[in-house]
């Protein structure tokens, strides 16, 4: 879970102006999740290609907030990410998130700012 400085005040301002922060944030989180998915697919080592094809992204909204997830249902995905006693780790998911953190923060802030401007603020 991540917290971005300044987003709370932008959300409050957008809501005061009549904008829908949930829609804006959901779309922004979806874009961020797709960015991480793309980079995870670029980072993953390829043997048969099954692991790369299995990397998926989804965004969901609940009363607790908006969540973006990049995941795989491939049975050996964790062994590749974290390694085993006999094979070195070849991380692909964590680096995909980590290398995009600043861009994601900036993207969400900019999307909120744009929505505020469209709403007349």
PDB file of C-alpha atoms in Angstrom:
ATOM      1  CA  UNK A   1       0.000   0.000   0.000  1.00  0.00           C
ATOM      2  CA  UNK A   2       1.297   3.414  -0.880  1.00  0.00           C
ATOM      3  CA  UNK A   3       0.491   6.947   0.206  1.00  0.00           C
ATOM      4  CA  UNK A   4       1.142   9.900  -2.076  1.00  0.00           C
ATOM      5  CA  UNK A   5       1.734  13.297  -0.470  1.00  0.00           C
ATOM      6  CA  UNK A   6      -0.769  15.968  -1.476  1.00  0.00           C
ATOM      7  CA  UNK A   7      -3.336  13.653  -3.044  1.00  0.00           C
ATOM      8  CA  UNK A   8      -5.805  13.973  -0.160  1.00  0.00           C
ATOM      9  CA  UNK A   9      -6.080  17.734  -0.606  1.00  0.00           C
ATOM     10  CA  UNK A  10      -6.467  17.355  -4.386  1.00  0.00           C
ATOM     11  CA  UNK A  11      -9.269  14.828  -3.881  1.00  0.00           C
ATOM     12  CA  UNK A  12     -11.079  17.126  -1.457  1.00  0.00           C
ATOM     13  CA  UNK A  13     -10.779  20.036  -3.890  1.00  0.00           C
ATOM     14  CA  UNK A  14     -12.071  17.961  -6.807  1.00  0.00           C
ATOM     15  CA  UNK A  15     -15.032  16.722  -4.766  1.00  0.00           C
ATOM     16  CA  UNK A  16     -15.857  20.286  -3.650  1.00  0.00           C
ATOM     17  CA  UNK A  17     -15.908  21.350  -7.300  1.00  0.00           C
ATOM     18  CA  UNK A  18     -18.367  18.608  -8.148  1.00  0.00           C
ATOM     19  CA  UNK A  19     -15.909  16.243  -9.770  1.00  0.00           C
ATOM     20  CA  UNK A  20     -15.918  12.515  -9.168  1.00  0.00           C
ATOM     21  CA  UNK A  21     -12.600  11.632  -7.546  1.00  0.00           C
ATOM     22  CA  UNK A  22     -13.422   7.905  -7.504  1.00  0.00           C
ATOM     23  CA  UNK A  23     -13.710   7.765 -11.295  1.00  0.00           C
ATOM     24  CA  UNK A  24     -10.576   9.852 -11.793  1.00  0.00           C
ATOM     25  CA  UNK A  25      -8.548   7.792  -9.325  1.00  0.00           C
ATOM     26  CA  UNK A  26      -9.832   4.483 -10.674  1.00  0.00           C
ATOM     27  CA  UNK A  27      -8.757   5.452 -14.195  1.00  0.00           C
ATOM     28  CA  UNK A  28      -5.414   6.724 -12.941  1.00  0.00           C
ATOM     29  CA  UNK A  29      -4.748   3.564 -10.894  1.00  0.00           C
ATOM     30  CA  UNK A  30      -5.721   1.476 -13.945  1.00  0.00           C
ATOM     31  CA  UNK A  31      -3.126   3.335 -16.052  1.00  0.00           C
ATOM     32  CA  UNK A  32      -0.511   2.840 -13.330  1.00  0.00           C
ATOM     33  CA  UNK A  33      -1.335  -0.854 -13.002  1.00  0.00           C
ATOM     34  CA  UNK A  34      -1.008  -1.319 -16.763  1.00  0.00           C
ATOM     35  CA  UNK A  35       2.383   0.407 -16.647  1.00  0.00           C
ATOM     36  CA  UNK A  36       3.615  -2.018 -13.981  1.00  0.00           C
ATOM     37  CA  UNK A  37       2.171  -4.982 -15.902  1.00  0.00           C
ATOM     38  CA  UNK A  38       3.985  -3.875 -19.058  1.00  0.00           C
ATOM     39  CA  UNK A  39       7.315  -3.599 -17.261  1.00  0.00           C
ATOM     40  CA  UNK A  40       6.832  -6.910 -15.426  1.00  0.00           C
ATOM     41  CA  UNK A  41       6.343  -8.568 -18.808  1.00  0.00           C
ATOM     42  CA  UNK A  42       9.514  -6.871 -20.076  1.00  0.00           C
ATOM     43  CA  UNK A  43      11.480  -7.908 -16.957  1.00  0.00           C
ATOM     44  CA  UNK A  44      10.393 -11.541 -16.686  1.00  0.00           C
ATOM     45  CA  UNK A  45      12.860 -14.140 -17.932  1.00  0.00           C
ATOM     46  CA  UNK A  46      11.399 -16.074 -20.841  1.00  0.00           C
ATOM     47  CA  UNK A  47      11.688 -19.806 -21.331  1.00  0.00           C
ATOM     48  CA  UNK A  48       8.427 -21.062 -22.790  1.00  0.00           C
ATOM     49  CA  UNK A  49       6.665 -17.685 -22.519  1.00  0.00           C
ATOM     50  CA  UNK A  50       3.970 -19.093 -20.207  1.00  0.00           C
ATOM     51  CA  UNK A  51       4.975 -16.906 -17.282  1.00  0.00           C
ATOM     52  CA  UNK A  52       5.051 -13.738 -19.402  1.00  0.00           C
ATOM     53  CA  UNK A  53       1.608 -14.491 -20.858  1.00  0.00           C
ATOM     54  CA  UNK A  54       0.192 -15.156 -17.386  1.00  0.00           C
ATOM     55  CA  UNK A  55       1.012 -11.687 -15.983  1.00  0.00           C
ATOM     56  CA  UNK A  56      -2.288  -9.862 -15.562  1.00  0.00           C
ATOM     57  CA  UNK A  57      -3.529  -6.549 -14.172  1.00  0.00           C
ATOM     58  CA  UNK A  58      -6.777  -5.575 -12.510  1.00  0.00           C
ATOM     59  CA  UNK A  59      -8.197  -2.566 -10.729  1.00  0.00           C
ATOM     60  CA  UNK A  60     -10.934  -2.757  -8.132  1.00  0.00           C
ATOM     61  CA  UNK A  61     -12.892  -0.302  -6.014  1.00  0.00           C
ATOM     62  CA  UNK A  62     -14.214  -1.063  -2.550  1.00  0.00           C
ATOM     63  CA  UNK A  63     -15.189   0.922   0.552  1.00  0.00           C
ATOM     64  CA  UNK A  64     -11.547   0.617   1.648  1.00  0.00           C
ATOM     65  CA  UNK A  65     -10.291   2.345  -1.507  1.00  0.00           C
ATOM     66  CA  UNK A  66      -9.068   1.706  -5.009  1.00  0.00           C
ATOM     67  CA  UNK A  67      -6.592  -1.063  -5.596  1.00  0.00           C
ATOM     68  CA  UNK A  68      -4.462  -1.944  -8.575  1.00  0.00           C
ATOM     69  CA  UNK A  69      -2.993  -5.416  -8.764  1.00  0.00           C
ATOM     70  CA  UNK A  70      -0.444  -7.022 -11.049  1.00  0.00           C
ATOM     71  CA  UNK A  71      -0.374 -10.774 -10.589  1.00  0.00           C
ATOM     72  CA  UNK A  72       0.163 -14.148 -12.171  1.00  0.00           C
ATOM     73  CA  UNK A  73      -1.502 -17.494 -11.622  1.00  0.00           C
ATOM     74  CA  UNK A  74       1.484 -19.400 -12.970  1.00  0.00           C
ATOM     75  CA  UNK A  75       2.441 -22.080 -10.443  1.00  0.00           C
ATOM     76  CA  UNK A  76       6.182 -21.386 -10.620  1.00  0.00           C
ATOM     77  CA  UNK A  77       5.991 -17.557 -10.653  1.00  0.00           C
ATOM     78  CA  UNK A  78       7.113 -17.188  -7.028  1.00  0.00           C
ATOM     79  CA  UNK A  79      10.108 -19.483  -7.628  1.00  0.00           C
ATOM     80  CA  UNK A  80      11.286 -17.212 -10.428  1.00  0.00           C
ATOM     81  CA  UNK A  81      10.653 -13.993  -8.447  1.00  0.00           C
ATOM     82  CA  UNK A  82      12.225 -15.163  -5.160  1.00  0.00           C
ATOM     83  CA  UNK A  83      14.469 -18.048  -6.209  1.00  0.00           C
ATOM     84  CA  UNK A  84      14.864 -21.459  -4.657  1.00  0.00           C
ATOM     85  CA  UNK A  85      17.652 -23.279  -2.900  1.00  0.00           C
ATOM     86  CA  UNK A  86      18.912 -24.408  -6.325  1.00  0.00           C
ATOM     87  CA  UNK A  87      18.060 -21.428  -8.511  1.00  0.00           C
ATOM     88  CA  UNK A  88      18.833 -17.742  -8.074  1.00  0.00           C
ATOM     89  CA  UNK A  89      15.990 -15.241  -7.890  1.00  0.00           C
ATOM     90  CA  UNK A  90      15.094 -13.419 -11.108  1.00  0.00           C
ATOM     91  CA  UNK A  91      12.761 -10.697  -9.804  1.00  0.00           C
ATOM     92  CA  UNK A  92      10.373  -9.176 -12.318  1.00  0.00           C
ATOM     93  CA  UNK A  93       7.249  -8.050 -10.401  1.00  0.00           C
ATOM     94  CA  UNK A  94       8.828  -6.049  -7.583  1.00  0.00           C
ATOM     95  CA  UNK A  95      11.284  -4.240  -9.884  1.00  0.00           C
ATOM     96  CA  UNK A  96       8.421  -3.356 -12.239  1.00  0.00           C
ATOM     97  CA  UNK A  97       6.643  -1.603  -9.370  1.00  0.00           C
ATOM     98  CA  UNK A  98       9.739  -0.111  -7.810  1.00  0.00           C
ATOM     99  CA  UNK A  99      11.099   1.405 -11.035  1.00  0.00           C
ATOM    100  CA  UNK A 100       7.758   3.139 -11.686  1.00  0.00           C
ATOM    101  CA  UNK A 101       6.894   4.514  -8.226  1.00  0.00           C
ATOM    102  CA  UNK A 102       7.818   8.113  -8.979  1.00  0.00           C
ATOM    103  CA  UNK A 103       6.086   8.061 -12.360  1.00  0.00           C
ATOM    104  CA  UNK A 104       2.951   6.564 -10.799  1.00  0.00           C
ATOM    105  CA  UNK A 105       2.876   9.212  -8.062  1.00  0.00           C
ATOM    106  CA  UNK A 106       3.295  11.987 -10.618  1.00  0.00           C
ATOM    107  CA  UNK A 107       0.667  10.459 -12.941  1.00  0.00           C
ATOM    108  CA  UNK A 108      -1.973  10.258 -10.207  1.00  0.00           C
ATOM    109  CA  UNK A 109      -1.318  13.822  -9.067  1.00  0.00           C
ATOM    110  CA  UNK A 110      -1.459  15.105 -12.642  1.00  0.00           C
ATOM    111  CA  UNK A 111      -4.686  13.223 -13.397  1.00  0.00           C
ATOM    112  CA  UNK A 112      -6.293  14.784 -10.310  1.00  0.00           C
ATOM    113  CA  UNK A 113      -5.022  18.245 -11.241  1.00  0.00           C
ATOM    114  CA  UNK A 114      -6.410  17.851 -14.767  1.00  0.00           C
ATOM    115  CA  UNK A 115      -9.784  16.775 -13.372  1.00  0.00           C
ATOM    116  CA  UNK A 116      -9.838  19.808 -11.066  1.00  0.00           C
ATOM    117  CA  UNK A 117      -9.135  22.108 -14.019  1.00  0.00           C
ATOM    118  CA  UNK A 118     -11.910  20.465 -16.055  1.00  0.00           C
ATOM    119  CA  UNK A 119     -14.264  20.916 -13.107  1.00  0.00           C
ATOM    120  CA  UNK A 120     -13.505  24.635 -13.042  1.00  0.00           C
ATOM    121  CA  UNK A 121     -10.931  24.819 -10.275  1.00  0.00           C
TER     122      UNK A 121
END
